[in-house]
Amino acid sequence: MVIMKKYFSIISGILFTAVIMISAFSLMPEISSELNSHTSGVILTIMLVGVSFLLSAVSCKSEKLSERLIGSDSEKADRIFCILASGLLFMQILFVFCQDFTPRNDLSYVCKGAENLVTGRPLYENIPDIHKHYFAVYPNNHALFSVIYLLYKVEYFFTGNVTNILPTILNIISLNISYMLMYMTAKLIYTPHKAFVCAVRGLMFTPLITYSAFFYTDSMAMPYITGALYLYMKWRTSGKIHYMIPCGMVLAVAYKLKGSTALLIPAVIIDIVFIYRQKRKFIHLGLLMTIFAVFCIIISGVSASIIGVTEYEMERYKFPLIHWIMMSADGRGGYCADDFFYTLSFNGYDRKVTADTERLISKLSGAGISGFFGHLIQKISYTWRDGTYMAGYYNSYSFLKSYCFYIFTGICHFTMLSGKARRCISEKNPSDYEFMLKIMFAGLFAFLMIWETRCRYLVSFFALFALI
């Protein structure tokens, strides 16, 4: 097992390095176009990656400095963490006040639908005609709809108005809870000084600030994913079965908010079955999965009843899971309007499954081996190269569209990735906990290679960026 963990860490490090190289290479044309100079673009890209590798080396060395500064003094680490968390909260509030956020795309449909129900209007009023069955097509947004609906209802009851103040406040709270839970998880599995390093590293994850006003599933699911990870590690370090109950509940909420949370389940199964050493471990796993399944059913039922979506609508309009695999199987692997309208054109769930399966097979057979390999390279680039995590796309704040912001976030992003590569390759005997985190990250990578992708899908898994 020690040898397997060591080689898996090395392979993970090589994977991180390959991701960085592919992403950096794909950035060159973009930066060159911005500067109107190919040579300048190449030089700046090399400098960006070079600075990132240098900073990652410095951050690795800073662990020794942290060891001298913090040592085993957990209380001292906690005090400094409180200062960092307070600074993060101040920056988030400042960021929100510096902009006028307007929901767009899916979030705008969810918000408009919730507002319509609260104010007594038809659910789909002022929603584009093409999305007149949006909540039947996309049940993955039912949980988020329910949360926003309840917040709107509270505000409407007391003020007679509907604004995005309460969702924004909840989103900021969610981001901060995620940061705190990440640190608490680090304290469970690492020494105090290394947990402090994770706290500092976490602040390099810019969506903690730039997503302050963007209350979509990526940030709303973050505290539940991080909370499930914390509770699982709490069980892992204590062996007490009762931790599996809240872990299953929180994991269910995370899954209903963000379907990609499902990738954590295979990692948990691998950890319990092959790594964890306890006679009754399968009883613990069974309890976790039972609680998870029950709460998923409860949340789905409650959310559907709030929205008022019928089983007939779901059967007729719901998109099958294979739609997102099919849509991701060519080009850069992101959203494709042609594929959306193709699936939408078929009535009935079974007909959609058949049609999407045929289109997927057609895409794969038409691409060939070399074409499919090129598609995978494009997909890696599209998923991992953007250090802004599309913050400028979803937010009208001019600073988020500036070149300085793009370079700064790129340095932060590549520093985190290169630091992971360096640590994975250099680790001689990673702990079971570190191995578990790497399995989860590998699962995230594999999932986004199969599923429809974009860089913001990484945001929910902030804890993995900070802890590895």
Coordinates of C-alpha atoms in Angstrom, one line a residue:
M1 CA 0.0 0.0 0.0
V2 CA 2.9 2.4 0.8
I3 CA 4.4 1.8 -2.7
M4 CA 1.0 2.3 -4.3
K5 CA 0.4 5.6 -2.5
K6 CA 3.9 6.8 -3.4
Y7 CA 3.5 6.0 -7.1
F8 CA -0.1 7.5 -7.2
S9 CA 1.4 10.7 -5.8
I10 CA 4.1 10.8 -8.4
I11 CA 1.5 10.1 -11.2
S12 CA -0.7 12.9 -9.7
G13 CA 2.3 15.3 -9.8
I14 CA 3.0 14.5 -13.4
L15 CA -0.7 15.0 -14.2
F16 CA -0.7 18.4 -12.5
T17 CA 2.5 19.3 -14.5
A18 CA 0.9 18.2 -17.8
V19 CA -2.2 20.3 -17.0
I20 CA -0.1 23.3 -16.4
M21 CA 1.9 22.9 -19.6
I22 CA -1.2 22.3 -21.8
S23 CA -3.0 25.3 -20.2
A24 CA 0.0 27.6 -20.5
F25 CA 0.6 26.6 -24.2
S26 CA -3.1 27.4 -24.9
L27 CA -2.8 30.8 -23.2
M28 CA -0.1 32.0 -25.6
P29 CA -2.4 32.8 -28.6
E30 CA -4.8 34.6 -26.2
I31 CA -2.2 36.7 -24.6
S32 CA -0.5 37.4 -27.9
S33 CA -3.8 38.6 -29.4
E34 CA -4.3 40.9 -26.4
L35 CA -0.8 42.4 -26.8
N36 CA -0.9 42.4 -30.6
S37 CA 2.5 40.7 -30.5
H38 CA 3.2 36.9 -30.8
T39 CA 6.7 37.3 -29.3
S40 CA 5.4 39.4 -26.3
G41 CA 2.6 36.9 -25.7
V42 CA 5.1 34.0 -25.6
I43 CA 7.4 35.8 -23.3
L44 CA 4.6 36.9 -20.9
T45 CA 3.2 33.4 -20.8
I46 CA 6.6 31.9 -20.0
M47 CA 7.0 34.6 -17.3
L48 CA 3.6 33.9 -15.8
V49 CA 4.3 30.2 -15.5
G50 CA 7.8 30.8 -14.4
V51 CA 6.7 33.2 -11.6
S52 CA 4.1 30.6 -10.6
F53 CA 6.7 27.9 -10.3
L54 CA 9.0 30.2 -8.3
L55 CA 6.2 31.2 -5.9
S56 CA 5.2 27.5 -5.5
A57 CA 8.8 26.8 -4.5
V58 CA 8.8 29.7 -2.1
S59 CA 5.5 28.4 -0.6
C60 CA 7.0 25.0 -0.1
K61 CA 10.0 26.5 1.7
S62 CA 7.6 28.6 3.8
E63 CA 6.3 25.5 5.5
K64 CA 9.6 25.4 7.3
L65 CA 9.2 29.0 8.3
S66 CA 5.6 28.2 9.4
E67 CA 7.0 25.3 11.5
R68 CA 9.3 27.7 13.3
L69 CA 6.6 30.4 13.7
I70 CA 3.7 28.1 14.7
G71 CA 5.3 24.8 15.7
S72 CA 2.7 22.8 17.6
D73 CA 1.0 25.8 19.0
S74 CA -2.6 25.2 17.8
E75 CA -4.0 28.3 19.6
K76 CA -1.5 30.6 17.9
A77 CA -2.4 29.1 14.5
D78 CA -6.1 29.7 15.4
R79 CA -5.5 33.3 16.3
I80 CA -3.7 34.1 13.1
F81 CA -6.3 32.2 11.1
C82 CA -9.0 34.4 12.7
I83 CA -7.1 37.5 11.4
L84 CA -7.0 35.9 7.9
A85 CA -10.7 35.0 8.0
S86 CA -11.6 38.5 9.1
G87 CA -9.5 40.0 6.2
L88 CA -11.3 37.7 3.8
L89 CA -14.7 38.8 5.0
F90 CA -13.7 42.5 4.7
M91 CA -12.6 42.0 1.1
Q92 CA -15.8 40.1 0.2
I93 CA -18.0 42.9 1.6
L94 CA -15.9 45.5 -0.1
F95 CA -16.0 43.6 -3.4
V96 CA -19.8 43.3 -3.2
F97 CA -20.2 47.1 -2.6
C98 CA -18.0 47.9 -5.5
Q99 CA -20.3 46.3 -8.1
D100 CA -23.9 46.0 -9.2
F101 CA -24.4 42.3 -9.8
T102 CA -27.2 41.1 -12.2
P103 CA -27.8 37.4 -12.5
R104 CA -27.4 36.0 -16.0
N105 CA -28.0 32.7 -17.8
D106 CA -29.2 29.9 -15.6
L107 CA -29.1 31.9 -12.4
S108 CA -31.3 34.5 -13.9
Y109 CA -33.9 31.9 -14.8
V110 CA -33.8 30.5 -11.3
C111 CA -34.1 33.9 -9.7
K112 CA -36.9 35.0 -12.0
G113 CA -38.9 31.8 -11.4
A114 CA -38.5 32.2 -7.6
E115 CA -39.5 35.9 -7.8
N116 CA -42.6 34.9 -9.9
L117 CA -43.8 32.4 -7.4
V118 CA -43.2 34.7 -4.4
T119 CA -45.1 37.6 -6.0
G120 CA -48.0 35.4 -7.3
R121 CA -47.1 35.4 -11.0
P122 CA -46.9 32.4 -13.3
L123 CA -43.6 30.5 -12.8
Y124 CA -42.3 31.1 -16.3
E125 CA -43.3 34.7 -16.8
N126 CA -40.5 36.9 -18.3
I127 CA -38.3 33.8 -18.8
P128 CA -37.3 33.2 -22.5
D129 CA -39.7 31.0 -24.5
I130 CA -37.0 28.5 -25.2
H131 CA -36.8 27.8 -21.4
K132 CA -40.5 27.6 -20.7
H133 CA -40.0 24.1 -19.2
Y134 CA -36.6 25.0 -17.6
F135 CA -37.3 23.4 -14.2
A136 CA -38.4 20.1 -15.8
V137 CA -35.4 20.1 -18.1
Y138 CA -32.9 20.9 -15.3
P139 CA -34.0 19.3 -12.0
N140 CA -30.4 19.8 -10.8
N141 CA -31.3 23.4 -10.0
H142 CA -34.4 22.5 -7.9
A143 CA -32.5 22.7 -4.6
L144 CA -31.0 26.1 -5.4
F145 CA -34.4 27.4 -6.5
S146 CA -35.9 26.3 -3.2
V147 CA -33.2 28.2 -1.2
I148 CA -33.6 31.4 -3.3
Y149 CA -37.4 31.1 -3.2
L150 CA -37.4 30.9 0.7
L151 CA -35.0 33.9 0.9
Y152 CA -37.1 35.9 -1.5
K153 CA -40.3 34.9 0.5
V154 CA -38.8 36.1 3.8
E155 CA -37.7 39.5 2.3
Y156 CA -41.1 39.9 0.5
F157 CA -43.0 39.2 3.7
F158 CA -41.1 41.9 5.7
T159 CA -40.5 44.5 3.0
G160 CA -42.9 43.8 0.1
N161 CA -39.9 43.8 -2.2
V162 CA -37.7 41.1 -3.8
T163 CA -34.0 41.8 -4.2
N164 CA -30.8 39.7 -4.1
I165 CA -29.6 41.0 -0.8
L166 CA -30.4 37.9 1.2
P167 CA -29.0 35.4 -1.4
T168 CA -25.8 37.5 -1.5
I169 CA -25.4 37.5 2.3
L170 CA -26.0 33.8 2.4
N171 CA -23.4 33.3 -0.4
I172 CA -20.8 35.3 1.5
I173 CA -21.6 33.2 4.7
S174 CA -21.2 30.1 2.6
L175 CA -17.8 31.1 1.3
N176 CA -16.6 31.9 4.8
I177 CA -17.9 28.7 6.3
S178 CA -16.1 26.8 3.5
Y179 CA -12.9 28.6 4.4
M180 CA -13.3 27.7 8.1
L181 CA -14.3 24.1 7.4
M182 CA -11.3 23.7 5.2
Y183 CA -9.0 24.9 8.0
M184 CA -10.8 22.6 10.5
T185 CA -10.2 19.7 8.2
A186 CA -6.6 20.6 7.8
K187 CA -6.2 20.6 11.6
L188 CA -7.7 17.1 11.7
I189 CA -5.2 15.6 9.3
Y190 CA -2.1 17.8 9.6
T191 CA 0.0 19.5 12.3
P192 CA -1.0 23.0 13.4
H193 CA 1.7 24.7 11.3
K194 CA 0.8 22.7 8.2
A195 CA -2.9 23.6 8.7
F196 CA -1.9 27.2 8.9
V197 CA -0.1 26.8 5.6
C198 CA -3.3 25.4 4.1
A199 CA -5.2 28.5 5.4
V200 CA -2.7 30.8 3.7
R201 CA -2.8 28.8 0.5
G202 CA -6.5 28.9 0.5
L203 CA -6.5 32.7 0.2
M204 CA -4.8 32.3 -3.2
F205 CA -8.1 30.7 -4.4
T206 CA -9.6 34.0 -5.8
P207 CA -13.2 32.8 -6.2
L208 CA -13.5 33.2 -2.4
I209 CA -13.6 36.9 -3.1
T210 CA -14.7 37.2 -6.8
Y211 CA -17.7 34.9 -6.3
S212 CA -19.0 36.9 -3.4
A213 CA -22.0 38.2 -5.3
F214 CA -22.4 35.3 -7.7
F215 CA -24.7 33.0 -5.6
Y216 CA -25.0 30.1 -8.0
T217 CA -24.5 26.4 -7.3
D218 CA -20.7 26.6 -7.4
S219 CA -20.3 28.7 -4.3
M220 CA -23.6 27.7 -2.6
A221 CA -22.6 24.0 -2.7
M222 CA -19.0 24.7 -1.5
P223 CA -19.7 24.7 2.3
Y224 CA -21.6 21.4 2.0
I225 CA -18.9 19.7 0.0
T226 CA -16.3 21.0 2.4
G227 CA -18.5 20.1 5.4
A228 CA -19.0 16.5 4.1
L229 CA -15.2 16.2 3.7
Y230 CA -14.7 17.5 7.3
L231 CA -17.3 15.1 8.8
Y232 CA -15.8 12.2 6.8
M233 CA -12.3 13.0 8.1
K234 CA -13.8 13.4 11.6
W235 CA -15.1 9.8 11.2
R236 CA -11.8 8.7 9.7
T237 CA -9.8 10.0 12.6
S238 CA -12.1 8.7 15.3
G239 CA -13.8 5.7 13.9
K240 CA -17.1 6.7 15.5
I241 CA -20.1 5.7 13.4
H242 CA -22.3 8.6 14.4
Y243 CA -20.3 11.0 12.3
M244 CA -21.6 9.1 9.2
I245 CA -25.2 10.4 9.9
P246 CA -24.5 14.1 9.5
C247 CA -22.0 13.3 6.8
G248 CA -24.6 11.6 4.7
M249 CA -27.1 14.4 5.2
V250 CA -24.6 17.1 4.3
L251 CA -23.4 15.1 1.3
A252 CA -27.0 14.8 0.1
V253 CA -27.5 18.6 0.2
A254 CA -24.2 19.1 -1.6
Y255 CA -25.2 16.6 -4.3
K256 CA -28.6 18.2 -4.9
L257 CA -27.0 21.6 -5.2
K258 CA -24.1 20.4 -7.3
G259 CA -24.3 17.0 -9.1
S260 CA -20.6 16.7 -9.5
T261 CA -20.4 16.1 -5.7
A262 CA -21.1 12.5 -6.7
L263 CA -17.5 12.1 -7.6
L264 CA -16.7 12.1 -3.8
I265 CA -18.6 8.8 -3.4
P266 CA -16.3 6.5 -5.4
A267 CA -13.3 8.1 -3.5
V268 CA -15.0 7.3 -0.2
I269 CA -15.8 3.7 -1.2
I270 CA -12.1 3.2 -2.3
D271 CA -10.9 4.6 0.9
I272 CA -13.1 2.5 3.1
V273 CA -12.8 -0.7 1.2
F274 CA -9.1 -0.7 0.4
I275 CA -7.4 1.6 2.9
Y276 CA -9.4 1.9 6.1
R277 CA -8.7 -0.9 8.5
Q278 CA -11.7 -1.7 10.7
K279 CA -13.8 -4.8 10.9
R280 CA -17.2 -3.1 10.8
K281 CA -16.3 -0.6 8.1
F282 CA -18.9 -1.9 5.7
I283 CA -21.6 -1.2 8.2
H284 CA -20.3 2.4 8.4
L285 CA -20.3 2.7 4.6
G286 CA -23.8 1.2 4.4
L287 CA -25.1 3.8 7.0
L288 CA -23.5 6.6 5.0
M289 CA -25.0 5.6 1.7
T290 CA -28.5 4.9 3.3
I291 CA -28.6 8.4 4.9
F292 CA -27.3 9.9 1.7
A293 CA -30.0 8.2 -0.5
V294 CA -32.9 9.0 1.9
F295 CA -32.0 12.6 2.1
C296 CA -31.6 12.9 -1.6
I297 CA -35.1 11.6 -2.0
I298 CA -36.5 14.0 0.6
I299 CA -34.8 17.0 -0.8
S300 CA -35.9 16.1 -4.4
G301 CA -39.5 15.7 -3.2
V302 CA -39.6 19.0 -1.2
S303 CA -38.0 21.0 -4.0
A304 CA -40.3 19.6 -6.7
S305 CA -43.3 20.4 -4.6
I306 CA -42.2 24.0 -4.0
I307 CA -41.7 24.5 -7.8
G308 CA -44.8 22.6 -8.7
V309 CA -43.1 20.4 -11.4
T310 CA -45.2 17.3 -12.2
E311 CA -43.9 13.8 -13.0
Y312 CA -45.4 14.1 -16.5
E313 CA -43.4 17.3 -17.2
M314 CA -40.2 15.6 -15.9
E315 CA -40.8 12.5 -18.1
R316 CA -41.4 14.6 -21.2
Y317 CA -38.8 17.4 -20.9
K318 CA -36.1 16.2 -18.5
F319 CA -32.6 15.9 -20.2
P320 CA -30.9 12.5 -19.6
L321 CA -27.5 12.3 -18.0
I322 CA -26.0 11.2 -21.3
H323 CA -26.8 14.6 -22.8
W324 CA -24.0 16.2 -20.9
I325 CA -21.5 13.4 -21.9
M326 CA -22.6 13.8 -25.5
M327 CA -22.3 17.5 -25.4
S328 CA -18.8 17.3 -24.0
A329 CA -17.5 14.8 -26.6
D330 CA -16.1 17.2 -29.1
G331 CA -14.4 20.6 -29.4
R332 CA -13.5 22.1 -26.0
G333 CA -16.2 20.1 -24.2
G334 CA -18.2 23.0 -22.9
Y335 CA -21.8 24.1 -23.4
C336 CA -23.0 23.8 -27.1
A337 CA -26.3 25.4 -28.1
D338 CA -26.6 23.0 -31.1
D339 CA -26.5 20.0 -28.8
F340 CA -29.0 21.7 -26.4
F341 CA -31.6 22.3 -29.2
Y342 CA -30.9 18.8 -30.6
T343 CA -31.9 17.1 -27.3
L344 CA -34.7 19.5 -26.7
S345 CA -36.3 18.6 -30.1
F346 CA -37.2 15.1 -28.9
N347 CA -40.2 14.5 -26.7
G348 CA -40.0 11.9 -23.9
Y349 CA -37.1 10.8 -21.8
D350 CA -36.5 7.5 -23.6
R351 CA -36.4 9.2 -27.0
K352 CA -33.9 11.7 -25.7
V353 CA -31.7 8.9 -24.3
T354 CA -31.7 7.1 -27.7
A355 CA -31.0 10.3 -29.7
D356 CA -28.2 11.5 -27.4
T357 CA -26.6 8.0 -27.5
E358 CA -26.6 7.9 -31.3
R359 CA -25.2 11.5 -31.5
L360 CA -22.4 10.5 -29.0
I361 CA -21.5 7.5 -31.0
S362 CA -21.5 9.6 -34.1
K363 CA -19.2 12.2 -32.6
L364 CA -16.7 9.6 -31.3
S365 CA -16.6 7.6 -34.5
G366 CA -16.2 10.7 -36.6
A367 CA -13.4 12.1 -34.6
G368 CA -11.1 9.1 -34.8
I369 CA -8.2 8.5 -32.4
S370 CA -6.2 11.6 -33.3
G371 CA -9.2 13.8 -33.4
F372 CA -10.4 12.6 -30.0
F373 CA -7.0 13.1 -28.5
G374 CA -7.0 16.7 -29.8
H375 CA -10.4 17.1 -28.2
L376 CA -9.1 16.0 -24.8
I377 CA -6.2 18.5 -25.0
Q378 CA -8.7 21.2 -25.8
K379 CA -10.9 20.1 -22.9
I380 CA -8.0 20.2 -20.4
S381 CA -7.1 23.6 -21.6
Y382 CA -10.6 25.0 -21.4
T383 CA -11.2 23.6 -17.9
W384 CA -7.9 24.5 -16.2
R385 CA -6.3 27.5 -17.9
D386 CA -8.6 30.3 -16.6
G387 CA -7.4 31.6 -13.2
T388 CA -10.4 34.0 -13.1
Y389 CA -12.8 31.0 -13.1
M390 CA -15.1 33.0 -15.5
A391 CA -15.6 35.7 -12.8
G392 CA -15.6 38.4 -15.5
Y393 CA -18.1 36.6 -17.6
Y394 CA -20.7 36.4 -14.9
N395 CA -20.0 39.7 -13.3
S396 CA -20.2 43.2 -14.8
Y397 CA -17.6 44.7 -12.5
S398 CA -15.0 46.3 -14.9
F399 CA -12.0 45.3 -12.8
L400 CA -12.8 41.6 -13.4
K401 CA -12.4 42.2 -17.1
S402 CA -9.0 44.0 -16.8
Y403 CA -5.7 42.5 -18.0
C404 CA -4.1 43.1 -14.6
F405 CA -6.8 41.0 -12.9
Y406 CA -6.3 38.2 -15.6
I407 CA -2.6 38.0 -15.0
F408 CA -2.9 38.2 -11.2
T409 CA -5.5 35.4 -11.0
G410 CA -3.4 33.4 -13.5
I411 CA -0.4 33.6 -11.2
C412 CA -2.5 32.5 -8.2
H413 CA -4.0 29.7 -10.1
F414 CA -0.8 28.3 -11.6
T415 CA 1.0 28.7 -8.3
M416 CA -1.5 26.5 -6.6
L417 CA -1.3 23.9 -9.4
S418 CA 2.5 23.9 -9.6
G419 CA 2.7 23.6 -5.8
K420 CA 0.5 20.5 -5.9
A421 CA 2.7 19.0 -8.6
R422 CA 5.9 19.7 -6.6
R423 CA 4.4 18.3 -3.3
C424 CA 3.0 15.2 -5.0
I425 CA 6.3 14.3 -6.7
S426 CA 8.5 15.0 -3.7
E427 CA 6.4 13.2 -1.1
K428 CA 8.0 9.9 -0.1
N429 CA 5.3 8.5 2.2
P430 CA 2.0 10.3 1.9
S431 CA -0.5 9.7 4.7
D432 CA -3.8 7.9 4.1
Y433 CA -5.6 11.3 4.4
E434 CA -3.4 12.9 1.7
F435 CA -3.9 9.8 -0.5
M436 CA -7.7 10.1 0.0
L437 CA -7.6 13.8 -1.1
K438 CA -5.6 13.0 -4.2
I439 CA -8.1 10.3 -5.1
M440 CA -10.8 12.9 -4.9
F441 CA -8.8 15.3 -7.0
A442 CA -8.1 12.6 -9.6
G443 CA -11.9 11.9 -9.6
L444 CA -12.6 15.6 -10.2
F445 CA -10.2 15.6 -13.2
A446 CA -11.7 12.4 -14.6
F447 CA -15.2 13.6 -14.2
L448 CA -14.6 16.8 -16.0
M449 CA -12.9 14.9 -18.8
I450 CA -16.2 12.9 -19.3
W451 CA -18.8 15.5 -18.4
E452 CA -19.7 18.9 -20.0
T453 CA -17.1 21.2 -18.5
R454 CA -16.0 24.8 -17.7
C455 CA -13.5 26.2 -15.3
R456 CA -16.1 27.4 -12.8
Y457 CA -17.0 23.8 -12.1
L458 CA -13.8 23.6 -10.1
V459 CA -14.9 26.3 -7.6
S460 CA -17.1 24.0 -5.4
F461 CA -14.0 21.9 -4.7
F462 CA -12.0 24.7 -3.2
A463 CA -11.0 22.5 -0.2
L464 CA -9.0 20.1 -2.5
F465 CA -7.1 23.1 -3.9
A466 CA -6.1 24.3 -0.4
L467 CA -5.5 20.9 1.4
I468 CA -3.3 19.1 -1.2

